[in-house]
Amino acid sequence: ASFPLLCFRSPLAAPLIFGLLLQAPFTEPSTITQPNFVLLLADDLGIGDVGCYGNDTIRTPNIDRLAKEGVRLTQHISAAPLCTPSRAAFLTGRYPLRSGMDAVNDYRVIFWNAGSGGLPPNETTFAKILQHQGYSTGLIGKWHLGVNCESRNDHCHHPLKHGFDYFYGMPFTLISDCQPTEAPEMDRAFRKKLWLYTQMIGLITLTAVLGRLTGLISVRWKTLTCLAGFSLLFFISWFSSYGFVRYWNCIMMRNHGITEQPMVTDRTTSLILNESISFIERNKHKPFLLFLSFLHSHTPLLTTEKFLGRSRHGLYGDNVEEMDWMVGQVLDAIDKEGLKDTTLVYFASDHGGWLERQEGKRQLGGWNGIYKGGKAMGGWEGGIRVPGIFRWPGVLPAGRVIDEPTSLMDIYPTVVHLAGGAVPQDRVLDGRDLLPLLRGAVAHSEHEFLFHYCGVHLHAVRWHQKDTGAVWKAHYVTPNFSPPGAGACYERGFCPCFGEGVTHHEPPLLFELSRDPSEAKPLSADTEPLFDTVIRRIGRAIEEHGRTLTPVPEQLSVSNVVWKPWLQPCCGTFPFCWCDKEGDN
């Protein structure tokens, strides 16, 4: 009891107390009523593509500035290794299979604007809660969570049905088909098969007609007519969708209206940036949520002339550097309006970089640093470990680095709490409020276990053993790299989740990530004394997690994913869908 008194009597006490009084304390979040939120989400950006995460050849000064002025997460985990399920989890704070937004088949993302699957109307996004708290909410950029359910204009999956007051951007995702000069990307292998079958049927039909005309074969003209009709119908059945991908999927919308069909890619970047800055300027006098969902750095890597040839990593590096410039422009707009101290800025990527995305010798996908694997791989770190940066001057300490496991799903409760809202109590939430961890009020993340899915198939589980600081990760299923040892599925273009393209492990592959973040040396009962104990504990966690799952409609079933002409968004009279309202303006 006498120790504090002795301390204050020391000659150092006066300058120490004076220094403490001069030190600017961090503002309690409760004293800032409803901060603004600017959420920046990159597309297909690898964790190894950013300067503050170790890249010294791609220049990202604005993202690096965010990290310097805020908190950088080194173990920030996406809930899925592909766009659609990852974004569903981000917006709902729930593993995507809870909302039916993960796939049992190979169609693991929304494939068409005219599909009927999408983020279910009964899901509550953080935008919807903030809307009820009086926020102006805007989504600029990529959606990729569906549009319609039963008719062309019901917009049941549209951003405006999920809590956003304003939407400008792509309801789908950027693909190489959107750029007329690029080779088709969407369902490339399947399209080649369909074209081959069409040629084979056509050749059979032509041979039969020539045989009938020359008298070499005896066949009725009625049969030949039916064969020719079947050949034509087969061609129309697939070409009516795949032959017009650019018109059906590459569109831009403002709220419910289509502004460009197809999109004019030369001006997309400037329009998205201008819309983002305009949203901040329009809403500066009231609390707002801006979700800027970048089209960068997804192929075809739309990059303006100003940035072409600037980086040391070809077109991909140019594209990342342009995105960093866009981040800087948004930060400048926040500063210009005097909103820096009342705005929480967050930057992340939806999942890891796409290793297999190549054209000849050109690498068009990202780099995941020291981490194994990439996009589409549900278990390996390279597919799910992403950049994660928070900045809120005066509230979050500058330059702080946190190595604890965190998730993109954590944005949901964090944002809702800060906005003064309440998270839904009628469903399981998998995200955790990050604010105490970000501010340093607690030492450990609330996540003890994180479950890593590939589609609906559980591939790996992470256990954060808080008493020792160990982070164990057990892999039950891993993809078979092709060619073997290549580190990715180059021969397929994507790694699969099930079937002949994966290996099941019994016992599972076990790694301790704090000692082996690259997952290079699997442990065994011979090399790790705790092996059996860890595997049993993770096994119990899987059973407990399984009891929280309930059956829901599959949004990515084949019947929901296929193109349906009656659901196709169209700015004319279907099928004559073409407009350029931005050009008219």
PDB file of N, CA and C in Angstrom, residues 106 108 376-380 454-455 457-459 476-482 489 492 494-505:
ATOM      1  N   ASP A 106     -19.461 -27.179 -58.622  1.00  0.00           N
ATOM      2  CA  ASP A 106     -18.316 -26.406 -59.106  1.00  0.00           C
ATOM      3  C   ASP A 106     -18.668 -24.959 -59.427  1.00  0.00           C
ATOM      4  N   ARG A 108     -19.206 -21.944 -57.967  1.00  0.00           N
ATOM      5  CA  ARG A 108     -18.983 -21.434 -56.612  1.00  0.00           C
ATOM      6  C   ARG A 108     -19.212 -19.934 -56.470  1.00  0.00           C
ATOM      7  N   ALA A 376      -9.434 -19.439 -54.600  1.00  0.00           N
ATOM      8  CA  ALA A 376     -10.201 -20.674 -54.805  1.00  0.00           C
ATOM      9  C   ALA A 376      -9.772 -21.804 -53.883  1.00  0.00           C
ATOM     10  N   MET A 377      -8.659 -21.637 -53.144  1.00  0.00           N
ATOM     11  CA  MET A 377      -8.196 -22.683 -52.235  1.00  0.00           C
ATOM     12  C   MET A 377      -8.691 -22.374 -50.825  1.00  0.00           C
ATOM     13  N   GLY A 378      -9.594 -23.211 -50.331  1.00  0.00           N
ATOM     14  CA  GLY A 378     -10.275 -22.908 -49.079  1.00  0.00           C
ATOM     15  C   GLY A 378      -9.438 -23.044 -47.833  1.00  0.00           C
ATOM     16  N   GLY A 379      -8.367 -23.857 -47.887  1.00  0.00           N
ATOM     17  CA  GLY A 379      -7.606 -24.113 -46.680  1.00  0.00           C
ATOM     18  C   GLY A 379      -6.278 -23.401 -46.588  1.00  0.00           C
ATOM     19  N   TRP A 380      -5.491 -23.422 -47.659  1.00  0.00           N
ATOM     20  CA  TRP A 380      -4.160 -22.828 -47.602  1.00  0.00           C
ATOM     21  C   TRP A 380      -4.229 -21.327 -47.359  1.00  0.00           C
ATOM     22  N   CYS A 454     -14.238 -24.668 -48.429  1.00  0.00           N
ATOM     23  CA  CYS A 454     -14.106 -24.563 -49.884  1.00  0.00           C
ATOM     24  C   CYS A 454     -15.466 -25.006 -50.427  1.00  0.00           C
ATOM     25  N   GLY A 455     -16.277 -24.044 -50.903  1.00  0.00           N
ATOM     26  CA  GLY A 455     -17.687 -24.369 -51.119  1.00  0.00           C
ATOM     27  C   GLY A 455     -18.296 -24.721 -49.771  1.00  0.00           C
ATOM     28  N   HIS A 457     -17.629 -27.528 -48.339  1.00  0.00           N
ATOM     29  CA  HIS A 457     -16.754 -28.594 -47.857  1.00  0.00           C
ATOM     30  C   HIS A 457     -15.713 -28.013 -46.898  1.00  0.00           C
ATOM     31  N   LEU A 458     -15.676 -28.530 -45.681  1.00  0.00           N
ATOM     32  CA  LEU A 458     -14.718 -28.050 -44.687  1.00  0.00           C
ATOM     33  C   LEU A 458     -13.331 -28.592 -45.021  1.00  0.00           C
ATOM     34  N   HIS A 459     -12.417 -27.693 -45.317  1.00  0.00           N
ATOM     35  CA  HIS A 459     -11.063 -28.103 -45.691  1.00  0.00           C
ATOM     36  C   HIS A 459     -10.066 -27.987 -44.543  1.00  0.00           C
ATOM     37  N   TYR A 476      -7.914 -31.034 -43.421  1.00  0.00           N
ATOM     38  CA  TYR A 476      -8.577 -32.322 -43.654  1.00  0.00           C
ATOM     39  C   TYR A 476      -8.644 -32.653 -45.140  1.00  0.00           C
ATOM     40  N   VAL A 477      -8.657 -31.607 -45.969  1.00  0.00           N
ATOM     41  CA  VAL A 477      -8.694 -31.774 -47.427  1.00  0.00           C
ATOM     42  C   VAL A 477      -7.777 -30.726 -48.042  1.00  0.00           C
ATOM     43  N   THR A 478      -6.971 -31.131 -49.019  1.00  0.00           N
ATOM     44  CA  THR A 478      -6.143 -30.169 -49.750  1.00  0.00           C
ATOM     45  C   THR A 478      -6.259 -30.433 -51.243  1.00  0.00           C
ATOM     46  N   PRO A 479      -6.158 -29.387 -52.080  1.00  0.00           N
ATOM     47  CA  PRO A 479      -6.225 -29.592 -53.534  1.00  0.00           C
ATOM     48  C   PRO A 479      -4.946 -30.238 -54.049  1.00  0.00           C
ATOM     49  N   ASN A 480      -5.079 -30.995 -55.124  1.00  0.00           N
ATOM     50  CA  ASN A 480      -3.917 -31.591 -55.784  1.00  0.00           C
ATOM     51  C   ASN A 480      -3.370 -30.585 -56.799  1.00  0.00           C
ATOM     52  N   PHE A 481      -2.194 -30.077 -56.541  1.00  0.00           N
ATOM     53  CA  PHE A 481      -1.612 -29.096 -57.448  1.00  0.00           C
ATOM     54  C   PHE A 481      -1.256 -29.761 -58.780  1.00  0.00           C
ATOM     55  N   SER A 482      -1.435 -28.986 -59.858  1.00  0.00           N
ATOM     56  CA  SER A 482      -1.123 -29.522 -61.185  1.00  0.00           C
ATOM     57  C   SER A 482      -0.401 -28.456 -62.013  1.00  0.00           C
ATOM     58  N   CYS A 489      -3.080 -24.882 -59.176  1.00  0.00           N
ATOM     59  CA  CYS A 489      -3.704 -25.798 -60.135  1.00  0.00           C
ATOM     60  C   CYS A 489      -3.661 -25.168 -61.527  1.00  0.00           C
ATOM     61  N   ARG A 492      -5.722 -26.700 -64.478  1.00  0.00           N
ATOM     62  CA  ARG A 492      -7.182 -26.548 -64.400  1.00  0.00           C
ATOM     63  C   ARG A 492      -7.614 -25.090 -64.419  1.00  0.00           C
ATOM     64  N   PHE A 494      -8.274 -23.360 -61.810  1.00  0.00           N
ATOM     65  CA  PHE A 494      -8.833 -23.195 -60.473  1.00  0.00           C
ATOM     66  C   PHE A 494      -8.626 -24.491 -59.714  1.00  0.00           C
ATOM     67  N   CYS A 495      -8.357 -24.423 -58.437  1.00  0.00           N
ATOM     68  CA  CYS A 495      -8.313 -25.645 -57.639  1.00  0.00           C
ATOM     69  C   CYS A 495      -9.732 -26.023 -57.221  1.00  0.00           C
ATOM     70  N   PRO A 496     -10.098 -27.324 -57.313  1.00  0.00           N
ATOM     71  CA  PRO A 496     -11.444 -27.761 -56.941  1.00  0.00           C
ATOM     72  C   PRO A 496     -11.584 -27.959 -55.429  1.00  0.00           C
ATOM     73  N   CYS A 497     -12.806 -28.149 -54.995  1.00  0.00           N
ATOM     74  CA  CYS A 497     -13.089 -28.373 -53.572  1.00  0.00           C
ATOM     75  C   CYS A 497     -13.300 -29.842 -53.230  1.00  0.00           C
ATOM     76  N   PHE A 498     -13.620 -30.668 -54.231  1.00  0.00           N
ATOM     77  CA  PHE A 498     -13.981 -32.055 -53.965  1.00  0.00           C
ATOM     78  C   PHE A 498     -13.662 -32.893 -55.196  1.00  0.00           C
ATOM     79  N   GLY A 499     -13.852 -34.196 -55.061  1.00  0.00           N
ATOM     80  CA  GLY A 499     -13.666 -35.082 -56.202  1.00  0.00           C
ATOM     81  C   GLY A 499     -12.221 -35.525 -56.371  1.00  0.00           C
ATOM     82  N   GLU A 500     -11.875 -35.880 -57.592  1.00  0.00           N
ATOM     83  CA  GLU A 500     -10.549 -36.424 -57.874  1.00  0.00           C
ATOM     84  C   GLU A 500      -9.447 -35.377 -57.753  1.00  0.00           C
ATOM     85  N   GLY A 501      -9.820 -34.119 -57.729  1.00  0.00           N
ATOM     86  CA  GLY A 501      -8.817 -33.053 -57.665  1.00  0.00           C
ATOM     87  C   GLY A 501      -8.357 -32.700 -56.270  1.00  0.00           C
ATOM     88  N   VAL A 502      -8.806 -33.447 -55.241  1.00  0.00           N
ATOM     89  CA  VAL A 502      -8.399 -33.154 -53.866  1.00  0.00           C
ATOM     90  C   VAL A 502      -7.911 -34.430 -53.186  1.00  0.00           C
ATOM     91  N   THR A 503      -7.184 -34.255 -52.098  1.00  0.00           N
ATOM     92  CA  THR A 503      -6.725 -35.370 -51.263  1.00  0.00           C
ATOM     93  C   THR A 503      -7.291 -35.201 -49.861  1.00  0.00           C
ATOM     94  N   HIS A 504      -7.874 -36.276 -49.317  1.00  0.00           N
ATOM     95  CA  HIS A 504      -8.383 -36.277 -47.939  1.00  0.00           C
ATOM     96  C   HIS A 504      -7.294 -36.818 -47.017  1.00  0.00           C
ATOM     97  N   HIS A 505      -7.107 -36.166 -45.876  1.00  0.00           N
ATOM     98  CA  HIS A 505      -6.020 -36.528 -44.974  1.00  0.00           C
ATOM     99  C   HIS A 505      -6.573 -37.103 -43.667  1.00  0.00           C
TER     100      HIS A 505
END
